[in-house]
N, CA and C of each residue as an Amber inpcrd file, in Angstrom:
protein
   660
   7.9400000   6.8270000  19.8070000   7.1430000   6.0390000  18.7830000
   7.6660000   6.8000000  17.8040000   8.0080000   8.2750000  17.5810000
   8.3350000   8.0780000  15.6840000   9.2330000   7.1210000  15.3040000
  10.1280000   7.2170000  16.0680000  11.2010000   6.1750000  15.4550000
  10.8080000   4.5940000  15.0430000  10.1880000   4.2300000  15.7450000
   9.5730000   3.1000000  15.6320000   7.9850000   3.4090000  14.7260000
   7.3150000   4.0170000  14.1420000   6.7210000   4.4100000  13.5150000
   7.5260000   4.4480000  11.5630000   8.4200000   5.0200000  11.5050000
   9.6170000   4.9530000  10.6680000   9.8810000   3.8030000  10.2750000
  10.3030000   3.1890000  11.4040000  10.7690000   1.5940000  11.2320000
   9.5420000   0.6830000  10.1030000   8.2680000   1.1810000  10.6880000
   7.4280000   0.0920000  10.0050000   7.1470000  -0.1300000   8.4050000
   7.9120000   1.0570000   8.0490000   7.8490000   1.1840000   6.1990000
   8.7660000   0.0820000   6.0690000   9.7270000  -0.2000000   6.4930000
  10.4720000  -1.6580000   6.2160000   9.7000000  -2.3850000   6.4560000
   9.2080000  -2.9750000   6.7860000   8.2120000  -4.3490000   7.3120000
   7.0960000  -4.2220000   6.8250000   6.8310000  -5.6530000   5.6710000
   5.8400000  -6.0860000   5.3720000   4.2920000  -6.2580000   6.3100000
   3.1410000  -5.8810000   5.9400000   1.7900000  -5.8270000   6.4890000
   0.9160000  -7.4280000   6.4270000   1.5170000  -7.9810000   5.2500000
   0.9680000  -8.8670000   4.8380000   0.8280000  -9.9430000   6.0800000
  -0.3610000 -10.6990000   5.4680000  -0.4730000 -12.2400000   6.8060000
   0.3440000 -12.6960000   7.2350000   0.4710000 -13.5110000   8.0490000
   1.7520000 -14.2670000   8.3430000   2.0320000 -15.4410000   7.6810000
   3.2470000 -15.8770000   7.4120000   3.1950000 -16.9430000   6.4510000
   3.5600000 -18.2030000   6.9070000   3.8220000 -19.3000000   6.1830000
   3.7280000 -20.3430000   6.9570000   5.0930000 -20.8440000   7.8720000
   5.9540000 -20.2500000   7.7830000   6.9710000 -20.1460000   8.3080000
   7.2820000 -19.4000000   9.7000000   6.4840000 -17.9160000   9.9290000
   6.0320000 -17.4680000  10.4280000   5.3410000 -17.9860000  11.8600000
   4.8860000 -19.1970000  11.1570000   3.6870000 -19.9430000  12.1610000
   4.2340000 -20.5790000  12.9060000   5.4430000 -21.1130000  12.3820000
   6.3430000 -22.5580000  13.1380000   6.9850000 -22.1930000  14.0860000
   7.3410000 -23.0180000  15.2170000   7.6820000 -22.6670000  16.6310000
   6.6130000 -22.0970000  17.5820000   6.6350000 -22.4680000  18.6730000
   6.1520000 -22.0780000  20.2540000   5.1150000 -20.8140000  19.8150000
   6.0920000 -19.6360000  19.5860000   5.4730000 -18.7680000  19.1580000
   4.5830000 -18.6070000  18.3350000   5.3990000 -18.8800000  17.0710000
   4.3250000 -18.8380000  15.9370000   2.9280000 -19.8780000  15.8460000
   3.4080000 -20.8260000  16.4790000   2.0370000 -21.8570000  16.4060000
   1.0150000 -20.6180000  17.6490000   1.3690000 -20.0630000  18.4380000
   0.7270000 -19.2570000  19.2600000  -0.2350000 -18.5150000  18.5260000
   0.7260000 -17.4670000  17.6870000  -0.1700000 -16.3770000  16.9150000
  -0.5490000 -16.8830000  15.4160000  -0.3010000 -17.7980000  14.9230000
  -0.8380000 -17.9070000  13.8310000  -2.3300000 -18.2130000  13.7810000
  -2.7910000 -18.8450000  14.2740000  -4.5590000 -18.9120000  13.9590000
  -5.3570000 -17.4880000  14.3750000  -4.5730000 -16.4400000  14.8930000
  -5.2200000 -15.1810000  14.4760000  -5.2130000 -14.7110000  13.2320000
  -4.5260000 -15.4200000  12.5420000  -4.1220000 -14.2500000  11.0060000
  -5.4080000 -14.9070000  10.6040000  -5.9440000 -15.9440000  11.1640000
  -7.3580000 -16.5150000   9.8880000  -8.5520000 -15.7750000  10.6520000
  -8.5830000 -14.9060000  11.6370000  -9.5890000 -14.5920000  12.2060000
  -9.9600000 -13.0440000  11.4320000 -11.1980000 -12.6080000  10.9490000
 -11.5940000 -12.0170000  10.2840000 -11.9970000 -10.3150000  11.0920000
 -12.1620000 -10.6750000  12.3370000 -12.7140000  -9.6660000  13.4490000
 -11.2680000  -9.0190000  13.6620000 -11.6910000  -7.5540000  14.4060000
 -10.2590000  -6.9820000  14.6660000 -10.3500000  -6.0960000  15.6550000
  -9.4900000  -5.8730000  16.6970000  -9.4900000  -4.7950000  17.7550000
 -10.1460000  -3.9340000  17.4990000 -10.8130000  -3.2870000  18.2440000
 -11.6060000  -1.7590000  18.1510000 -10.2600000  -0.8290000  17.3460000
  -8.9510000  -0.9450000  18.0710000  -8.2380000   0.1330000  17.3670000
  -6.9980000  -0.9840000  16.9570000  -5.9760000  -0.1580000  16.5050000
  -4.8580000  -1.0910000  16.0220000  -3.8800000  -0.5400000  16.9850000
  -2.7640000  -1.3510000  17.0080000  -1.7580000  -0.6030000  17.8710000
  -1.4590000   0.5350000  17.8130000  -1.0560000   0.5470000  16.5200000
  -0.4260000   2.3930000  16.3980000  -1.2250000   3.1420000  16.7440000
  -2.3320000   3.2000000  16.3790000  -3.6880000   4.2660000  17.2200000
  -3.7900000   4.2420000  18.5650000  -2.9260000   3.0960000  19.7260000
  -3.7180000   2.8650000  21.2760000  -3.2680000   4.0090000  21.8770000
  -1.7880000   4.4690000  21.1450000  -1.3580000   5.8440000  22.2680000
  -2.0460000   6.9790000  22.3410000  -2.7830000   7.2460000  21.0310000
  -3.5330000   8.1960000  20.8750000  -4.9230000   8.0930000  21.6350000
  -5.1820000   6.8730000  21.6200000  -6.6960000   6.4690000  22.2660000
  -6.6110000   6.2170000  23.7250000  -5.5220000   6.0200000  24.6080000
  -5.6520000   5.0880000  25.8990000  -3.7350000   5.6790000  25.9720000
  -3.8580000   7.1130000  25.9570000  -2.1990000   7.5920000  26.2290000
  -1.5130000   7.5520000  27.7510000  -2.8770000   7.2690000  28.8560000
  -2.4900000   6.7900000  30.0650000  -2.1590000   5.8210000  30.4640000
  -2.7280000   4.3790000  29.8670000  -2.2060000   3.4630000  29.7790000
  -0.9350000   2.8270000  28.9990000  -0.9340000   3.1160000  28.0260000
  -0.0010000   3.2100000  26.8940000   1.3260000   3.4670000  28.1190000
   1.3320000   4.9170000  28.5950000   2.8080000   5.3670000  29.3460000
   3.0270000   4.8680000  30.4360000   2.0730000   4.4490000  31.4810000
   2.4210000   3.7140000  32.7930000   2.5290000   2.2250000  32.3170000
   2.2950000   1.5610000  31.2690000   2.6160000   0.1860000  30.9630000
   4.1740000   0.2390000  30.4020000   4.3460000   0.9790000  29.9610000
   5.7290000   1.3180000  29.7270000   6.9120000   1.4700000  30.5390000
   6.2290000   2.0930000  31.6510000   7.1920000   2.6910000  32.7970000
   6.7410000   1.8940000  33.9020000   5.9360000   1.0060000  34.1340000
   5.7520000  -0.0450000  35.1800000   5.5010000  -0.9330000  34.7450000
   5.6780000  -2.0770000  34.0540000   5.6540000  -2.7110000  32.7360000
   5.0950000  -3.9870000  33.5040000   5.8960000  -4.4290000  34.6160000
   5.7100000  -5.6320000  35.6670000   4.3120000  -5.2750000  36.3800000
   3.8270000  -4.4720000  36.9020000   2.8370000  -4.4790000  37.7950000
   1.6490000  -4.3820000  37.1280000   1.8020000  -3.9700000  35.8880000
   0.7570000  -3.5490000  34.8200000   0.2230000  -4.6320000  34.1170000
   1.3290000  -5.8000000  33.7300000   0.7170000  -6.9110000  33.5630000
   0.0110000  -7.7330000  34.3260000   0.7610000  -7.5450000  35.5350000
  -0.3100000  -8.1690000  36.6880000  -1.6190000  -8.2530000  36.9130000
  -1.5530000  -6.3970000  36.3990000  -3.3600000  -6.3920000  36.5620000
  -3.8370000  -6.2270000  35.5940000  -3.2130000  -6.4360000  34.3560000
  -4.0080000  -6.5490000  33.3510000  -4.8470000  -8.0890000  32.8480000
  -3.6140000  -8.9540000  33.4500000  -3.5310000 -10.4050000  33.1090000
  -5.1090000 -10.8850000  34.1190000  -5.0400000  -9.8680000  35.2160000
  -6.3890000 -10.1730000  36.1280000  -7.6350000 -10.0790000  35.4760000
  -7.7470000  -8.5430000  34.7490000  -8.1610000  -7.9120000  34.1690000
  -9.3150000  -8.8040000  32.8810000  -8.2980000  -9.1930000  32.4120000
  -8.7210000 -10.0220000  31.2510000  -9.0910000 -11.5690000  31.6820000
  -8.7520000 -12.0080000  32.5330000  -9.5830000 -13.2940000  32.6210000
 -10.4990000 -13.1580000  33.8520000 -11.4400000 -11.6520000  34.5180000
 -12.3890000 -11.6100000  35.0850000 -13.1870000 -11.0360000  33.6190000
 -12.4210000 -10.3290000  32.9770000 -13.6230000  -9.8460000  31.8450000
 -14.1700000 -11.3610000  31.3020000 -13.3440000 -12.1180000  30.9380000
 -13.9410000 -13.7170000  30.5260000 -14.5500000 -14.3920000  31.2130000
 -14.1640000 -14.4290000  32.3230000 -15.5290000 -15.0100000  33.6780000
 -15.1410000 -14.2540000  34.3950000 -16.2720000 -13.2330000  34.9580000
 -16.5510000 -12.5740000  35.6510000 -16.3370000 -12.9520000  37.0560000
 -15.6480000 -12.4630000  37.9480000 -15.6840000 -12.7420000  39.3180000
 -14.9560000 -14.2730000  39.7310000 -14.4230000 -14.7310000  38.6210000
 -13.2250000 -15.8610000  38.5350000 -11.7740000 -15.7130000  39.8080000
 -11.3160000 -14.3980000  39.5450000 -10.3150000 -13.9920000  40.4390000
  -9.1530000 -14.8370000  39.5420000  -8.1760000 -14.9360000  40.1490000
  -7.3550000 -16.1510000  39.5320000  -7.3280000 -17.5050000  39.0500000
  -8.4320000 -18.0860000  39.1760000  -9.1580000 -19.4820000  38.9710000
  -8.2640000 -20.0640000  37.6870000  -8.7110000 -19.1080000  36.7000000
  -8.4930000 -19.3870000  35.4380000  -6.8650000 -19.7860000  35.0410000
  -6.2480000 -18.7010000  36.1810000  -4.7570000 -18.3840000  35.7630000
  -3.4420000 -19.4890000  35.6190000  -2.7550000 -19.3520000  34.3440000
  -1.5090000 -20.4780000  34.2870000  -0.7090000 -19.9150000  33.6080000
   0.4970000 -20.0740000  33.9000000   1.7650000 -18.9240000  33.1410000
   1.5980000 -19.0530000  31.8440000   1.6540000 -17.9330000  31.1740000
   1.3480000 -17.4470000  29.9370000   0.1460000 -18.0040000  29.4540000
  -0.6170000 -18.2790000  29.9900000  -2.1260000 -19.0550000  29.6520000
  -1.7490000 -20.3060000  28.8030000  -0.6790000 -20.7040000  29.3200000
  -0.5010000 -22.1430000  28.3930000  -0.0740000 -21.7260000  27.0640000
   0.0660000 -20.4560000  26.4090000   0.3880000 -20.0940000  24.7740000
   1.9960000 -20.5190000  24.8030000   2.7900000 -20.1060000  25.6130000
   4.0210000 -20.2990000  25.5700000   4.7140000 -21.1190000  26.6990000
   5.9440000 -21.6330000  26.4810000   6.3080000 -22.6060000  27.3410000
   6.5730000 -24.0690000  27.0100000   6.3340000 -25.0610000  27.8930000
   6.5960000 -26.4850000  27.7610000   7.5770000 -26.5150000  27.3300000
   8.6830000 -25.8810000  27.5800000   9.8900000 -26.6410000  27.5090000
  10.7590000 -26.5820000  29.0510000  11.8400000 -27.3050000  28.8720000
  12.1530000 -27.5030000  30.2770000  11.8390000 -27.3030000  31.8530000
  12.2410000 -26.2450000  32.2640000  11.5710000 -25.8820000  33.7410000
  10.3280000 -25.2020000  33.3250000  10.0590000 -24.3960000  32.6090000
   9.2710000 -23.8960000  31.9390000   7.7630000 -24.3400000  31.6220000
   6.8020000 -25.3040000  32.4600000   6.0380000 -26.0770000  32.2150000
   4.5290000 -25.5980000  32.4270000   3.9530000 -24.2930000  32.0280000
   2.6870000 -24.0910000  31.9130000   1.6390000 -24.9870000  32.3680000
   1.2800000 -24.5780000  34.1610000   0.0450000 -25.8260000  34.4080000
   0.6190000 -26.4210000  35.5210000   1.9980000 -26.3430000  35.5900000
   2.4890000 -27.4740000  36.5160000   3.5220000 -27.0270000  37.4780000
   3.2840000 -25.0290000  37.4710000   4.3710000 -24.9410000  38.1620000
   3.6250000 -23.6590000  39.7610000   2.4990000 -24.6660000  39.9670000
   2.2640000 -24.0030000  41.4290000   0.9470000 -23.0960000  41.2470000
   0.6080000 -22.7880000  39.9730000   0.1600000 -21.3920000  39.3900000
  -1.5370000 -21.6960000  40.5250000  -1.7490000 -22.6700000  40.8290000
  -3.4160000 -22.7240000  41.2380000  -3.1960000 -22.6130000  43.0890000
  -1.8520000 -22.9380000  43.4480000  -1.8010000 -22.7880000  45.1160000
  -1.0170000 -20.8690000  45.4340000  -0.4790000 -20.8310000  43.9270000
   0.4340000 -19.6650000  44.3320000   0.3100000 -18.6660000  42.7870000
  -0.9410000 -18.3710000  42.3020000  -1.1580000 -17.4500000  41.3010000
  -0.6170000 -16.1230000  40.8410000  -0.3500000 -15.4880000  42.3560000
   0.0520000 -13.6520000  42.0680000   1.2720000 -14.1420000  42.1120000
   1.7330000 -14.9530000  42.8090000   3.5430000 -14.4870000  42.6980000
   3.8440000 -14.9780000  41.7140000   3.2670000 -16.3280000  40.8850000
   4.1310000 -16.7880000  39.6010000   3.5880000 -15.7550000  38.7900000
   2.3220000 -15.0830000  38.7790000   2.2970000 -14.0370000  37.5730000
   3.2260000 -13.1530000  37.9840000   3.5150000 -12.3920000  39.0790000
   4.3760000 -11.6110000  39.2960000   6.0700000 -12.0070000  38.2990000
   6.7040000 -13.1930000  38.8730000   7.4300000 -13.6890000  38.2330000
   7.3310000 -13.6970000  36.3800000   6.1340000 -14.3480000  36.1010000
   6.0770000 -14.3670000  34.5920000   6.1880000 -13.1860000  33.9540000
   5.6310000 -11.8140000  35.0160000   5.9750000 -10.3070000  34.1660000
   7.1170000 -10.1200000  34.2390000   8.0900000 -10.7040000  35.2870000
   9.5060000  -9.7300000  35.5210000  10.5880000 -10.5830000  34.6030000
  10.0770000 -11.9090000  34.5730000  11.4220000 -12.8220000  33.4530000
  10.5380000 -12.7910000  32.0400000   9.6970000 -13.0400000  31.7760000
   9.1730000 -12.9410000  30.4510000   8.5030000 -12.0100000  30.0840000
   8.5030000 -10.9770000  30.2650000   7.4040000  -9.7220000  29.9040000
   6.8770000  -9.4560000  28.5140000   7.5160000  -9.9620000  27.4820000
   7.1290000 -10.0480000  26.2470000   5.8280000 -10.8620000  26.2310000
   6.0960000 -12.6130000  26.7370000   5.1220000 -13.4890000  26.6100000
   4.0540000 -13.0990000  27.5720000   4.4060000 -11.8340000  28.2710000
   3.3330000 -11.8620000  29.5170000   2.1400000 -10.8960000  28.6230000
   2.9740000  -9.9840000  28.2090000   1.8070000  -9.1550000  27.3390000
   1.1020000  -9.9490000  26.2680000   1.9380000 -10.4180000  25.5510000
   1.2950000 -11.1630000  24.4200000   0.2400000 -12.5610000  24.8040000
   0.5220000 -12.8580000  25.9830000  -0.3750000 -13.8440000  26.7010000
  -1.8800000 -13.1970000  26.9740000  -1.6970000 -12.0480000  27.4620000
  -2.8730000 -11.1530000  27.7600000  -4.0430000 -10.5900000  26.6420000
  -3.0260000 -10.3240000  25.5050000  -3.8800000 -10.2060000  24.5460000
  -4.3550000 -11.3470000  24.0540000  -3.5480000 -12.4360000  23.9690000
  -4.2170000 -13.2410000  23.7040000  -5.5650000 -14.1520000  23.9120000
  -5.6270000 -14.1760000  25.6970000  -6.9810000 -14.1890000  26.2270000
  -7.9520000 -13.3240000  25.0650000  -8.0170000 -12.2480000  24.8210000
  -8.9240000 -11.3740000  24.1240000  -9.4160000 -11.8410000  22.7980000
  -8.1570000 -12.0110000  22.3400000  -8.3560000 -12.3560000  20.5860000
  -9.2390000 -13.8570000  21.0950000  -8.6970000 -14.5010000  21.6490000
  -9.4930000 -15.8390000  21.9430000 -10.6220000 -15.9560000  22.0780000
 -11.4730000 -15.0990000  23.1530000 -12.6360000 -14.9920000  23.4110000
 -13.3820000 -14.2770000  22.2590000 -12.8270000 -13.4450000  21.6820000
 -13.7920000 -12.9450000  20.6090000 -13.4370000 -12.7330000  18.7430000
 -12.3820000 -14.1410000  18.9170000 -11.5480000 -14.1780000  17.8060000
 -11.2400000 -12.8860000  16.8880000 -10.0640000 -12.4510000  17.0750000
  -9.8850000 -11.0750000  16.7290000  -8.7020000 -11.5140000  16.3410000
  -8.4030000 -11.0880000  14.6460000  -7.1470000 -11.3020000  14.1000000
  -6.0340000  -9.8550000  14.2380000  -5.2460000 -10.3120000  13.4610000
  -4.0400000  -9.5170000  13.2530000  -3.8400000  -8.2180000  12.3140000
  -4.1260000  -6.8690000  12.5740000  -4.2480000  -6.4140000  11.8570000
  -2.8680000  -5.6470000  11.0290000  -2.8450000  -4.5730000   9.7710000
  -1.9090000  -4.7480000   9.2710000  -0.6180000  -4.0900000  10.1900000
  -0.9600000  -3.1740000  10.6590000  -0.1460000  -2.1780000  11.5820000
   0.2570000  -2.9940000  12.5510000  -0.4790000  -4.1190000  13.5030000
  -0.2510000  -5.1980000  14.4520000   0.9090000  -5.9820000  13.6720000
   0.9400000  -6.4490000  12.8780000   1.8260000  -7.2590000  12.1020000
   3.0500000  -6.4560000  11.9790000   3.2050000  -5.2080000  11.4240000
   4.1910000  -4.4230000  10.9570000   4.9660000  -4.3820000  12.5440000
   4.4380000  -3.7980000  13.4130000   4.9500000  -3.7860000  14.8670000
   5.7030000  -4.9680000  15.0960000   5.0080000  -5.9550000  15.2580000
   5.6990000  -7.2270000  15.8570000   7.0420000  -8.0150000  14.7710000
   6.9170000  -7.1670000  13.2640000   7.9880000  -7.6640000  12.8800000
   9.4130000  -7.1170000  13.2990000   8.7870000  -5.8740000  13.3930000
   9.8210000  -4.3760000  13.5740000  10.3980000  -5.2190000  14.8120000
   9.6270000  -5.2680000  15.6080000  10.2490000  -5.6220000  17.1550000
  11.1000000  -6.9980000  17.2220000  10.7100000  -7.9020000  16.8290000
  11.5400000  -9.2390000  16.5410000  12.6460000  -8.7120000  15.7250000
  12.8480000  -8.3940000  14.9400000  13.8620000  -8.1370000  13.8890000
  14.7160000  -7.3450000  14.8850000  14.5170000  -6.2230000  15.5710000
  15.2480000  -5.6310000  16.4250000  16.0640000  -6.6250000  17.3490000
  15.2150000  -7.4180000  18.2340000  15.4250000  -8.0470000  19.2070000
  16.7000000  -8.7540000  18.4540000  16.1790000  -9.8040000  17.5270000
  17.5810000 -10.6110000  17.0750000  18.5480000  -9.7070000  16.3260000
  18.7600000  -8.6200000  15.4920000  19.7280000  -8.2870000  15.6330000
  20.2810000  -7.6960000  16.4850000  20.0580000  -7.3830000  17.7670000
  20.3110000  -6.4750000  19.2410000  21.4880000  -8.2590000  19.5710000
  20.7270000  -8.6630000  19.4980000  21.4380000 -10.2710000  19.9560000
  22.4070000 -10.7550000  19.2990000  22.3100000 -10.6180000  18.2920000
  23.5360000 -11.0300000  17.0220000  24.7550000 -10.0220000  17.3100000
  24.3670000  -8.8230000  17.1260000  25.4510000  -7.9110000  17.6020000
  25.7510000  -7.6910000  18.7560000  25.4620000  -8.2180000  19.8970000
  26.0750000  -8.0070000  21.4990000  27.0350000  -9.6530000  21.2430000
  26.4060000 -10.4390000  20.5990000  27.4340000 -11.9040000  20.4810000
  28.6590000 -11.5580000  19.4170000  28.4390000 -10.6970000  18.9720000
  29.4860000 -10.3630000  17.9090000  30.4800000  -9.9240000  18.5150000
  30.3380000  -8.8630000  19.0920000  31.1150000  -7.6970000  20.0620000
  31.6460000  -7.9620000  21.3480000  30.7160000  -9.4180000  21.9350000
  31.7530000 -10.3300000  23.0580000  32.7690000 -11.3600000  22.3760000
  32.6670000 -11.5510000  20.6390000  33.8200000 -12.3200000  19.8660000
  34.9090000 -11.2990000  19.4780000  34.5620000  -9.9920000  19.3400000
  35.7340000  -9.2500000  18.7020000  36.1720000  -8.3240000  19.5440000
  37.8660000  -8.0470000  19.5630000  38.2450000  -7.0400000  20.3400000
  38.0450000  -5.4930000  19.9490000  37.1510000  -5.4900000  19.0380000
  36.8600000  -4.2820000  18.5100000  36.1220000  -3.0620000  19.1540000
  36.4270000  -1.5990000  19.5890000  35.6270000  -1.1240000  20.1660000
  34.1030000  -0.6740000  19.8440000  34.7790000  -0.4340000  18.8000000
  33.5450000   0.4310000  17.7810000  32.4420000  -0.9260000  17.7070000
  32.2930000  -1.9470000  17.5400000  31.4990000  -3.3340000  17.6200000
  30.4840000  -2.7500000  19.1060000  31.5560000  -2.8500000  20.3230000
  30.6450000  -2.3470000  21.3350000  29.8160000  -1.3430000  21.6470000
  30.0400000  -0.5740000  21.1230000  29.5560000   1.0690000  21.0910000
  28.4560000   0.5770000  20.1410000  28.5250000   0.0600000  18.9150000
  27.5480000  -0.4100000  18.0030000  26.2740000  -1.1300000  19.0040000
  26.6750000  -2.0810000  19.1650000  25.8180000  -3.3570000  19.9950000
  24.9140000  -2.5680000  20.8530000  26.0200000  -1.8030000  21.8380000
  25.0150000  -0.9730000  22.9670000  23.9750000  -0.2160000  22.6870000
  24.2820000   0.5590000  21.6380000  23.3860000   1.2340000  20.8130000
  21.8960000   0.5710000  20.1940000  22.4090000  -0.3130000  19.8550000
  21.1100000  -1.1930000  19.0700000  20.4800000  -1.8210000  20.0770000
  21.2530000  -2.1290000  21.2110000  20.5480000  -2.9590000  22.6830000
  19.3380000  -1.7610000  22.5840000  20.0420000  -0.3530000  23.2610000
  19.1130000   0.9800000  23.3760000  18.0470000   0.9490000  22.8270000
  18.0580000   0.7040000  21.5850000  17.3260000   1.2310000  20.5110000
  15.8880000   0.0400000  20.5770000  16.8310000  -1.1970000  20.3730000
  16.0880000  -2.2410000  20.9340000  14.7430000  -2.4680000  22.1250000
  15.6130000  -2.4690000  22.9070000  14.9330000  -1.8050000  24.2050000
  13.5800000  -0.8150000  24.5150000  13.5260000   0.1440000  23.7250000
  12.8620000   1.5010000  23.5390000  11.8540000   1.0350000  22.8200000
  11.8080000   0.3160000  21.6280000  10.9600000  -0.4510000  20.6010000
   9.9220000  -1.3310000  21.5160000  10.8720000  -2.3700000  21.9430000
  10.2520000  -3.3640000  22.9740000   9.1870000  -2.7650000  23.7470000
   9.3690000  -1.5480000  24.6470000   8.7190000  -0.9290000  25.4540000
   7.6320000  -0.6580000  24.5360000   7.8200000   0.3100000  23.5570000
   6.8130000   0.8490000  22.6800000   5.5940000   0.0830000  22.5260000
   5.9800000  -0.9390000  21.7380000   5.2850000  -2.1690000  21.2400000
   4.5630000  -2.8310000  22.6840000   5.1000000  -3.3280000  23.5420000
   4.2620000  -3.5950000  25.2850000   3.3340000  -2.6790000  25.0970000
   3.5430000  -1.6730000  25.2840000   2.8060000  -0.5540000  25.8000000
   1.4360000  -0.4640000  25.0660000   2.0630000  -0.5670000  23.6920000
   0.6860000  -0.0990000  22.1200000  -0.3140000  -1.6170000  22.5970000
   0.3730000  -2.5080000  22.8080000  -0.2580000  -4.0100000  22.6820000
  -1.5510000  -3.7460000  24.3270000  -0.3330000  -3.2910000  25.3720000
  -1.3400000  -3.5970000  26.2900000  -2.4850000  -2.4630000  26.4730000
  -2.2030000  -1.3680000  26.1760000  -3.8490000  -0.1510000  25.8510000
  -4.2240000  -0.5460000  25.1770000  -4.2950000  -1.2390000  23.4710000
  -5.1430000  -1.6330000  22.8970000  -5.8680000  -2.9130000  23.3260000
  -5.5550000  -3.5040000  24.4260000  -5.9070000  -4.7090000  25.1720000
  -7.2900000  -4.0070000  26.1090000  -6.2590000  -3.0570000  26.9160000
  -7.2120000  -2.2070000  27.9410000  -8.4660000  -2.1290000  26.9890000
  -7.9600000  -1.3290000  26.3760000  -9.1140000  -0.3020000  25.4770000
 -10.5220000  -1.3370000  25.2840000  -9.5620000  -2.1410000  24.8310000
 -11.0830000  -3.6010000  23.8140000 -11.7010000  -4.3800000  25.1980000
 -11.5160000  -4.4340000  26.0930000 -12.0640000  -4.9030000  27.4120000
 -12.9050000  -3.6980000  27.9330000 -12.5690000  -2.5390000  28.1930000
 -13.6660000  -1.4780000  28.2200000 -14.5410000  -1.1890000  27.8330000
 -14.0730000  -1.3230000  26.1100000 -15.4570000  -1.0310000  25.0710000
 -16.3950000  -1.9790000  24.9520000 -16.0780000  -3.3900000  25.3970000
 -16.6590000  -4.6640000  25.4060000 -17.6160000  -4.7090000  26.7100000
 -16.9500000  -4.3220000  27.4130000 -17.7960000  -3.6540000  28.8430000
 -18.8970000  -3.0670000  28.8570000 -18.5090000  -2.0160000  28.2180000
 -19.2550000  -0.9880000  28.1270000 -20.3430000  -1.4870000  27.4220000
 -20.4810000  -1.9350000  26.2730000 -21.1180000  -2.2340000  24.8850000
 -22.1870000  -3.4010000  25.7170000 -21.5000000  -4.2240000  26.7220000
 -22.6580000  -5.0800000  27.1310000 -23.0680000  -4.7890000  28.3770000
 -22.9350000  -3.4790000  28.5690000 -24.1130000  -2.8580000  30.0000000
 -25.0360000  -2.6190000  29.5570000 -26.2390000  -2.4770000  30.2560000
 -27.3930000  -2.0230000  29.9320000 -27.3990000  -0.7900000  29.2380000
 -28.2330000  -0.7790000  28.1400000 -28.3610000   0.4480000  27.4640000
 -27.1500000   1.0890000  26.0910000 -26.0200000  -0.1550000  26.4250000
 -25.0160000  -0.1160000  25.7810000 -25.1000000  -0.2890000  24.0410000
 -24.3140000   0.2200000  22.9060000 -24.7680000   0.1260000  21.7300000
 -23.5610000  -0.5510000  20.8660000 -24.1320000  -0.9380000  19.5640000
 -23.6410000  -2.0840000  19.0300000 -22.1680000  -1.1380000  18.8650000
 -20.9860000  -1.9160000  19.0660000 -19.8110000  -1.8430000  18.8020000
 -19.4390000  -1.4250000  17.3430000 -18.5310000  -0.4400000  17.0140000
 -18.2070000  -0.0160000  15.6530000 -17.0760000   0.1520000  15.8460000
 -15.9500000  -0.3780000  14.6590000 -14.4410000  -0.0620000  14.5160000
 -14.5280000   1.4200000  14.4350000 -13.1980000   2.0640000  14.9710000
 -12.8780000   3.1590000  14.8620000 -12.0390000   3.3820000  13.8910000
């Protein structure tokens, strides 16, 4: 976590640019930049606010994402089960064999969600967060933007270094690429853990506030 926090100083927390809003992922995240409401806690505060959820989601990412998607969908529509589930909630995909809504989700939602969590864990985490963002029109915090940019930069750098290492005979390139891959994996797990904990905290807080005798929600 400390390495991730240090890296954040290298990235801007400014709203997403027009170029960053392009593409399937950018177009899915872009609208959130226009929302003024925010999650109750930022992703940077999530490990302290929900340490258990954050740690478990990093260690057991796939089963936690299955649980979180069910929790989010039934928070939006109580008692709906998996009725409203489609792959990545339609926010990502729509290319080649990945066609959300046309992959048997209605007949086999749980196996499909398990495959989504195992094969596309990043998209699964973002889609669950997107369900709550759409429900309450929640925008992106400065810390959220920094974390996402940091993670994306490391993933791209790791991919490029791995390709270069495959094309060159130098052993030093292989060692550097392997180290960068490990760092990128750690940061990815940290970011997904923070995003999951942030979403988990928001759902629980909203349900508490909507319960009889609940108080008006205030941003921490």
